[in-house]
Protein backbone atom coordinates (compact mmCIF):
# COMPACT_ATOMS: atom_id res chain seq x y z
CA UNK A 1 0.00 0.00 0.00
CA UNK A 2 1.33 3.44 -0.88
CA UNK A 3 1.96 5.81 2.01
CA UNK A 4 -0.29 8.45 0.47
CA UNK A 5 -2.93 7.70 -2.14
CA UNK A 6 -5.11 10.13 -4.02
CA UNK A 7 -8.16 9.80 -6.23
CA UNK A 8 -6.99 8.90 -9.71
CA UNK A 9 -7.81 11.59 -12.23
CA UNK A 10 -8.35 13.40 -14.34
CA UNK A 11 -11.45 15.22 -13.17
CA UNK A 12 -13.20 17.10 -15.97
CA UNK A 13 -15.85 19.49 -14.68
CA UNK A 14 -17.80 22.48 -16.04
CA UNK A 15 -17.30 25.96 -14.67
CA UNK A 16 -19.31 26.52 -11.52
CA UNK A 17 -19.24 22.88 -10.47
CA UNK A 18 -18.26 21.62 -7.05
CA UNK A 19 -15.50 19.05 -7.02
CA UNK A 20 -14.00 17.01 -4.17
CA UNK A 21 -10.67 15.26 -3.93
CA UNK A 22 -9.81 12.58 -1.40
CA UNK A 23 -6.51 11.40 -0.08
CA UNK A 24 -5.71 8.53 2.30
CA UNK A 25 -2.52 8.02 4.31
CA UNK A 26 -1.10 4.97 6.03
CA UNK A 27 1.08 6.41 8.81
CA UNK A 28 -1.09 7.12 11.84
CA UNK A 29 1.77 9.19 13.32
CA UNK A 30 1.35 11.80 10.61
CA UNK A 31 0.88 15.26 12.10
CA UNK A 32 0.89 17.78 9.30
CA UNK A 33 -1.24 17.73 6.20
CA UNK A 34 -1.28 19.99 3.18
CA UNK A 35 -2.79 20.47 -0.24
CA UNK A 36 -0.51 21.82 -2.94
CA UNK A 37 -1.38 22.99 -6.40
CA UNK A 38 0.91 22.38 -9.36
CA UNK A 39 0.44 24.06 -12.71
CA UNK A 40 1.84 22.48 -15.83
CA UNK A 41 5.64 22.59 -15.93
CA UNK A 42 5.83 24.62 -12.71
CA UNK A 43 6.80 23.93 -9.13
CA UNK A 44 4.12 22.95 -6.56
CA UNK A 45 2.77 25.78 -4.42
CA UNK A 46 0.94 25.56 -1.13
CA UNK A 47 -2.82 25.81 -1.52
CA UNK A 48 -3.73 25.26 2.11
CA UNK A 49 -2.75 23.49 5.26
CA UNK A 50 -5.27 21.05 6.73
CA UNK A 51 -6.18 21.34 10.39
CA UNK A 52 -8.03 18.87 12.59
CA UNK A 53 -11.07 21.09 12.86
CA UNK A 54 -11.25 21.61 9.12
CA UNK A 55 -10.54 24.92 7.47
CA UNK A 56 -11.90 27.06 4.71
CA UNK A 57 -10.31 29.62 2.43
CA UNK A 58 -12.80 31.23 0.10
CA UNK A 59 -14.05 28.57 -2.30
CA UNK A 60 -11.73 25.91 -0.86
CA UNK A 61 -12.47 23.70 2.14
CA UNK A 62 -10.10 21.12 3.60
CA UNK A 63 -11.10 18.40 6.03
CA UNK A 64 -9.09 15.91 8.06
CA UNK A 65 -10.43 12.64 9.43
CA UNK A 66 -7.76 11.13 11.68
CA UNK A 67 -9.80 8.07 12.60
CA UNK A 68 -10.16 7.05 8.98
CA UNK A 69 -6.81 8.53 7.96
CA UNK A 70 -7.98 10.64 5.07
CA UNK A 71 -8.05 14.26 4.07
CA UNK A 72 -10.24 15.95 1.52
CA UNK A 73 -10.32 19.11 -0.54
CA UNK A 74 -13.58 20.64 -1.75
CA UNK A 75 -13.62 23.30 -4.45
CA UNK A 76 -16.87 25.19 -4.90
CA UNK A 77 -17.88 27.26 -7.93
CA UNK A 78 -14.96 26.00 -10.03
CA UNK A 79 -13.15 28.51 -12.21
CA UNK A 80 -11.17 27.91 -15.37
CA UNK A 81 -8.12 29.04 -13.41
CA UNK A 82 -8.55 26.15 -10.97
CA UNK A 83 -7.33 23.77 -13.68
CA UNK A 84 -4.17 22.22 -12.28
CA UNK A 85 -2.88 19.13 -10.51
CA UNK A 86 -3.67 18.95 -6.79
CA UNK A 87 -1.17 17.19 -4.54
CA UNK A 88 -1.88 15.79 -1.10
CA UNK A 89 1.09 15.96 1.29
CA UNK A 90 1.53 14.23 4.63
CA UNK A 91 4.31 14.85 7.15
CA UNK A 92 4.96 13.21 10.52
CA UNK A 93 6.79 15.40 13.02
CA UNK A 94 10.48 15.11 12.32
CA UNK A 95 9.82 12.89 9.33
CA UNK A 96 9.99 13.38 5.63
CA UNK A 97 7.36 14.95 3.40
CA UNK A 98 5.31 12.34 1.57
CA UNK A 99 3.45 13.33 -1.60
CA UNK A 100 0.51 11.67 -3.23
CA UNK A 101 0.66 11.11 -6.96
CA UNK A 102 -1.60 14.08 -7.65
CA UNK A 103 -5.08 14.49 -9.11
CA UNK A 104 -5.50 16.48 -12.28
CA UNK A 105 -8.43 18.88 -12.53
CA UNK A 106 -9.63 20.35 -15.79
CA UNK A 107 -12.38 22.97 -15.61
CA UNK A 108 -14.17 23.54 -18.92
CA UNK A 109 -16.23 26.54 -20.04
CA UNK B 1 13.95 38.30 -0.40
CA UNK B 2 13.96 34.89 1.26
CA UNK B 3 13.49 31.93 -0.91
CA UNK B 4 14.83 28.79 -2.48
CA UNK B 5 16.75 28.95 -5.74
CA UNK B 6 17.54 26.19 -8.18
CA UNK B 7 19.95 26.50 -11.02
CA UNK B 8 20.19 26.10 -13.88
CA UNK B 9 16.60 26.16 -15.10
CA UNK B 10 17.46 24.02 -18.13
CA UNK B 11 20.36 21.60 -18.39
CA UNK B 12 21.52 19.38 -21.19
CA UNK B 13 23.78 16.43 -20.56
CA UNK B 14 25.54 14.06 -22.82
CA UNK B 15 25.24 10.39 -22.05
CA UNK B 16 27.93 9.23 -19.66
CA UNK B 17 28.43 12.62 -18.03
CA UNK B 18 27.85 13.57 -14.42
CA UNK B 19 25.99 16.82 -13.79
CA UNK B 20 25.29 18.73 -10.61
CA UNK B 21 22.08 20.62 -9.92
CA UNK B 22 22.26 23.48 -7.47
CA UNK B 23 19.76 24.22 -4.70
CA UNK B 24 20.25 27.13 -2.29
CA UNK B 25 17.90 28.50 0.36
CA UNK B 26 18.13 31.52 2.64
CA UNK B 27 15.09 30.63 4.74
CA UNK B 28 17.16 29.10 7.55
CA UNK B 29 15.32 25.82 7.00
CA UNK B 30 16.76 22.63 8.43
CA UNK B 31 15.24 20.12 6.03
CA UNK B 32 15.87 19.95 2.31
CA UNK B 33 14.57 17.54 -0.32
CA UNK B 34 15.16 16.51 -3.89
CA UNK B 35 12.32 15.15 -6.03
CA UNK B 36 12.11 13.89 -9.56
CA UNK B 37 9.00 14.34 -11.70
CA UNK B 38 8.40 12.65 -15.03
CA UNK B 39 5.71 13.87 -17.46
CA UNK B 40 2.24 13.20 -16.13
CA UNK B 41 3.61 11.63 -12.96
CA UNK B 42 3.81 12.58 -9.30
CA UNK B 43 6.87 13.59 -7.30
CA UNK B 44 9.29 10.85 -6.34
CA UNK B 45 11.75 11.42 -3.49
CA UNK B 46 15.42 11.05 -4.37
CA UNK B 47 17.22 12.20 -1.20
CA UNK B 48 16.44 14.30 1.83
CA UNK B 49 18.41 15.91 4.62
CA UNK B 50 17.17 17.11 7.97
CA UNK B 51 20.45 18.43 9.31
CA UNK B 52 23.86 19.48 8.05
CA UNK B 53 26.22 16.59 7.23
CA UNK B 54 23.41 14.07 7.25
CA UNK B 55 21.08 12.82 4.53
CA UNK B 56 18.90 9.81 3.76
CA UNK B 57 17.99 7.98 0.58
CA UNK B 58 14.53 8.37 -0.76
CA UNK B 59 12.63 5.99 -2.99
CA UNK B 60 14.78 6.39 -6.11
CA UNK B 61 18.30 7.24 -4.91
CA UNK B 62 20.17 4.94 -7.30
CA UNK B 63 22.31 6.89 -9.73
CA UNK B 64 22.18 10.08 -7.65
CA UNK B 65 24.36 11.57 -4.93
CA UNK B 66 24.02 14.57 -2.62
CA UNK B 67 25.95 16.50 -0.01
CA UNK B 68 24.88 18.78 2.81
CA UNK B 69 27.99 20.61 3.93
CA UNK B 70 26.12 23.85 4.62
CA UNK B 71 22.62 24.45 5.88
CA UNK B 72 21.84 26.65 2.89
CA UNK B 73 22.95 24.28 0.17
CA UNK B 74 21.89 20.80 -0.98
CA UNK B 75 23.37 20.02 -4.42
CA UNK B 76 22.29 16.94 -6.36
CA UNK B 77 24.64 15.09 -8.69
CA UNK B 78 23.12 12.98 -11.42
CA UNK B 79 25.73 10.38 -12.22
CA UNK B 80 26.28 8.35 -15.34
CA UNK B 81 24.84 5.38 -13.44
CA UNK B 82 21.38 6.96 -13.71
CA UNK B 83 20.07 5.30 -16.85
CA UNK B 84 17.14 7.57 -17.57
CA UNK B 85 17.91 10.99 -16.12
CA UNK B 86 15.73 13.13 -18.36
CA UNK B 87 13.16 14.64 -15.98
CA UNK B 88 12.05 17.70 -14.04
CA UNK B 89 13.98 18.01 -10.75
CA UNK B 90 12.52 19.89 -7.82
CA UNK B 91 14.24 20.97 -4.63
CA UNK B 92 12.29 21.87 -1.50
CA UNK B 93 13.07 23.12 1.99
CA UNK B 94 11.13 23.04 5.22
CA UNK B 95 11.67 23.94 8.87
CA UNK B 96 12.24 20.60 10.56
CA UNK B 97 10.68 19.11 13.65
CA UNK B 98 7.78 21.51 13.84
CA UNK B 99 4.13 21.03 13.05
CA UNK B 100 2.11 22.67 10.33
CA UNK B 101 5.02 24.08 8.42
CA UNK B 102 4.78 23.79 4.72
CA UNK B 103 7.63 23.14 2.32
CA UNK B 104 8.77 25.68 -0.22
CA UNK B 105 9.91 24.68 -3.67
CA UNK B 106 12.44 26.04 -6.06
CA UNK B 107 11.41 26.62 -9.67
CA UNK B 108 12.92 23.36 -10.79
CA UNK B 109 15.58 22.22 -13.23
CA UNK B 110 14.68 20.46 -16.48
CA UNK B 111 17.42 17.99 -17.32
CA UNK B 112 17.62 16.53 -20.80
CA UNK B 113 20.07 13.91 -21.96
CA UNK B 114 21.18 14.50 -25.53
Coordinates of C-alpha atoms in Angstrom, one line a residue:
Chain A
X1 CA 0.0 0.0 0.0
X2 CA 1.3 3.4 -0.9
X3 CA 2.0 5.8 2.0
X4 CA -0.3 8.5 0.5
X5 CA -2.9 7.7 -2.1
X6 CA -5.1 10.1 -4.0
X7 CA -8.2 9.8 -6.2
X8 CA -7.0 8.9 -9.7
X9 CA -7.8 11.6 -12.2
X10 CA -8.4 13.4 -14.3
X11 CA -11.4 15.2 -13.2
X12 CA -13.2 17.1 -16.0
X13 CA -15.9 19.5 -14.7
X14 CA -17.8 22.5 -16.0
X15 CA -17.3 26.0 -14.7
X16 CA -19.3 26.5 -11.5
X17 CA -19.2 22.9 -10.5
X18 CA -18.3 21.6 -7.0
X19 CA -15.5 19.0 -7.0
X20 CA -14.0 17.0 -4.2
X21 CA -10.7 15.3 -3.9
X22 CA -9.8 12.6 -1.4
X23 CA -6.5 11.4 -0.1
X24 CA -5.7 8.5 2.3
X25 CA -2.5 8.0 4.3
X26 CA -1.1 5.0 6.0
X27 CA 1.1 6.4 8.8
X28 CA -1.1 7.1 11.8
X29 CA 1.8 9.2 13.3
X30 CA 1.4 11.8 10.6
X31 CA 0.9 15.3 12.1
X32 CA 0.9 17.8 9.3
X33 CA -1.2 17.7 6.2
X34 CA -1.3 20.0 3.2
X35 CA -2.8 20.5 -0.2
X36 CA -0.5 21.8 -2.9
X37 CA -1.4 23.0 -6.4
X38 CA 0.9 22.4 -9.4
X39 CA 0.4 24.1 -12.7
X40 CA 1.8 22.5 -15.8
X41 CA 5.6 22.6 -15.9
X42 CA 5.8 24.6 -12.7
X43 CA 6.8 23.9 -9.1
X44 CA 4.1 23.0 -6.6
X45 CA 2.8 25.8 -4.4
X46 CA 0.9 25.6 -1.1
X47 CA -2.8 25.8 -1.5
X48 CA -3.7 25.3 2.1
X49 CA -2.7 23.5 5.3
X50 CA -5.3 21.1 6.7
X51 CA -6.2 21.3 10.4
X52 CA -8.0 18.9 12.6
X53 CA -11.1 21.1 12.9
X54 CA -11.2 21.6 9.1
X55 CA -10.5 24.9 7.5
X56 CA -11.9 27.1 4.7
X57 CA -10.3 29.6 2.4
X58 CA -12.8 31.2 0.1
X59 CA -14.1 28.6 -2.3
X60 CA -11.7 25.9 -0.9
X61 CA -12.5 23.7 2.1
X62 CA -10.1 21.1 3.6
X63 CA -11.1 18.4 6.0
X64 CA -9.1 15.9 8.1
X65 CA -10.4 12.6 9.4
X66 CA -7.8 11.1 11.7
X67 CA -9.8 8.1 12.6
X68 CA -10.2 7.0 9.0
X69 CA -6.8 8.5 8.0
X70 CA -8.0 10.6 5.1
X71 CA -8.0 14.3 4.1
X72 CA -10.2 15.9 1.5
X73 CA -10.3 19.1 -0.5
X74 CA -13.6 20.6 -1.8
X75 CA -13.6 23.3 -4.4
X76 CA -16.9 25.2 -4.9
X77 CA -17.9 27.3 -7.9
X78 CA -15.0 26.0 -10.0
X79 CA -13.2 28.5 -12.2
X80 CA -11.2 27.9 -15.4
X81 CA -8.1 29.0 -13.4
X82 CA -8.6 26.2 -11.0
X83 CA -7.3 23.8 -13.7
X84 CA -4.2 22.2 -12.3
X85 CA -2.9 19.1 -10.5
X86 CA -3.7 18.9 -6.8
X87 CA -1.2 17.2 -4.5
X88 CA -1.9 15.8 -1.1
X89 CA 1.1 16.0 1.3
X90 CA 1.5 14.2 4.6
X91 CA 4.3 14.9 7.2
X92 CA 5.0 13.2 10.5
X93 CA 6.8 15.4 13.0
X94 CA 10.5 15.1 12.3
X95 CA 9.8 12.9 9.3
X96 CA 10.0 13.4 5.6
X97 CA 7.4 14.9 3.4
X98 CA 5.3 12.3 1.6
X99 CA 3.4 13.3 -1.6
X100 CA 0.5 11.7 -3.2
X101 CA 0.7 11.1 -7.0
X102 CA -1.6 14.1 -7.7
X103 CA -5.1 14.5 -9.1
X104 CA -5.5 16.5 -12.3
X105 CA -8.4 18.9 -12.5
X106 CA -9.6 20.3 -15.8
X107 CA -12.4 23.0 -15.6
X108 CA -14.2 23.5 -18.9
X109 CA -16.2 26.5 -20.0
Chain B
X1 CA 14.0 38.3 -0.4
X2 CA 14.0 34.9 1.3
X3 CA 13.5 31.9 -0.9
X4 CA 14.8 28.8 -2.5
X5 CA 16.8 29.0 -5.7
X6 CA 17.5 26.2 -8.2
X7 CA 20.0 26.5 -11.0
X8 CA 20.2 26.1 -13.9
X9 CA 16.6 26.2 -15.1
X10 CA 17.5 24.0 -18.1
X11 CA 20.4 21.6 -18.4
X12 CA 21.5 19.4 -21.2
X13 CA 23.8 16.4 -20.6
X14 CA 25.5 14.1 -22.8
X15 CA 25.2 10.4 -22.0
X16 CA 27.9 9.2 -19.7
X17 CA 28.4 12.6 -18.0
X18 CA 27.9 13.6 -14.4
X19 CA 26.0 16.8 -13.8
X20 CA 25.3 18.7 -10.6
X21 CA 22.1 20.6 -9.9
X22 CA 22.3 23.5 -7.5
X23 CA 19.8 24.2 -4.7
X24 CA 20.3 27.1 -2.3
X25 CA 17.9 28.5 0.4
X26 CA 18.1 31.5 2.6
X27 CA 15.1 30.6 4.7
X28 CA 17.2 29.1 7.5
X29 CA 15.3 25.8 7.0
X30 CA 16.8 22.6 8.4
X31 CA 15.2 20.1 6.0
X32 CA 15.9 19.9 2.3
X33 CA 14.6 17.5 -0.3
X34 CA 15.2 16.5 -3.9
X35 CA 12.3 15.1 -6.0
X36 CA 12.1 13.9 -9.6
X37 CA 9.0 14.3 -11.7
X38 CA 8.4 12.6 -15.0
X39 CA 5.7 13.9 -17.5
X40 CA 2.2 13.2 -16.1
X41 CA 3.6 11.6 -13.0
X42 CA 3.8 12.6 -9.3
X43 CA 6.9 13.6 -7.3
X44 CA 9.3 10.9 -6.3
X45 CA 11.7 11.4 -3.5
X46 CA 15.4 11.0 -4.4
X47 CA 17.2 12.2 -1.2
X48 CA 16.4 14.3 1.8
X49 CA 18.4 15.9 4.6
X50 CA 17.2 17.1 8.0
X51 CA 20.5 18.4 9.3
X52 CA 23.9 19.5 8.1
X53 CA 26.2 16.6 7.2
X54 CA 23.4 14.1 7.3
X55 CA 21.1 12.8 4.5
X56 CA 18.9 9.8 3.8
X57 CA 18.0 8.0 0.6
X58 CA 14.5 8.4 -0.8
X59 CA 12.6 6.0 -3.0
X60 CA 14.8 6.4 -6.1
X61 CA 18.3 7.2 -4.9
X62 CA 20.2 4.9 -7.3
X63 CA 22.3 6.9 -9.7
X64 CA 22.2 10.1 -7.7
X65 CA 24.4 11.6 -4.9
X66 CA 24.0 14.6 -2.6
X67 CA 25.9 16.5 0.0
X68 CA 24.9 18.8 2.8
X69 CA 28.0 20.6 3.9
X70 CA 26.1 23.8 4.6
X71 CA 22.6 24.5 5.9
X72 CA 21.8 26.7 2.9
X73 CA 22.9 24.3 0.2
X74 CA 21.9 20.8 -1.0
X75 CA 23.4 20.0 -4.4
X76 CA 22.3 16.9 -6.4
X77 CA 24.6 15.1 -8.7
X78 CA 23.1 13.0 -11.4
X79 CA 25.7 10.4 -12.2
X80 CA 26.3 8.3 -15.3
X81 CA 24.8 5.4 -13.4
X82 CA 21.4 7.0 -13.7
X83 CA 20.1 5.3 -16.8
X84 CA 17.1 7.6 -17.6
X85 CA 17.9 11.0 -16.1
X86 CA 15.7 13.1 -18.4
X87 CA 13.2 14.6 -16.0
X88 CA 12.1 17.7 -14.0
X89 CA 14.0 18.0 -10.8
X90 CA 12.5 19.9 -7.8
X91 CA 14.2 21.0 -4.6
X92 CA 12.3 21.9 -1.5
X93 CA 13.1 23.1 2.0
X94 CA 11.1 23.0 5.2
X95 CA 11.7 23.9 8.9
X96 CA 12.2 20.6 10.6
X97 CA 10.7 19.1 13.7
X98 CA 7.8 21.5 13.8
X99 CA 4.1 21.0 13.1
X100 CA 2.1 22.7 10.3
X101 CA 5.0 24.1 8.4
X102 CA 4.8 23.8 4.7
X103 CA 7.6 23.1 2.3
X104 CA 8.8 25.7 -0.2
X105 CA 9.9 24.7 -3.7
X106 CA 12.4 26.0 -6.1
X107 CA 11.4 26.6 -9.7
X108 CA 12.9 23.4 -10.8
X109 CA 15.6 22.2 -13.2
X110 CA 14.7 20.5 -16.5
X111 CA 17.4 18.0 -17.3
X112 CA 17.6 16.5 -20.8
X113 CA 20.1 13.9 -22.0
X114 CA 21.2 14.5 -25.5

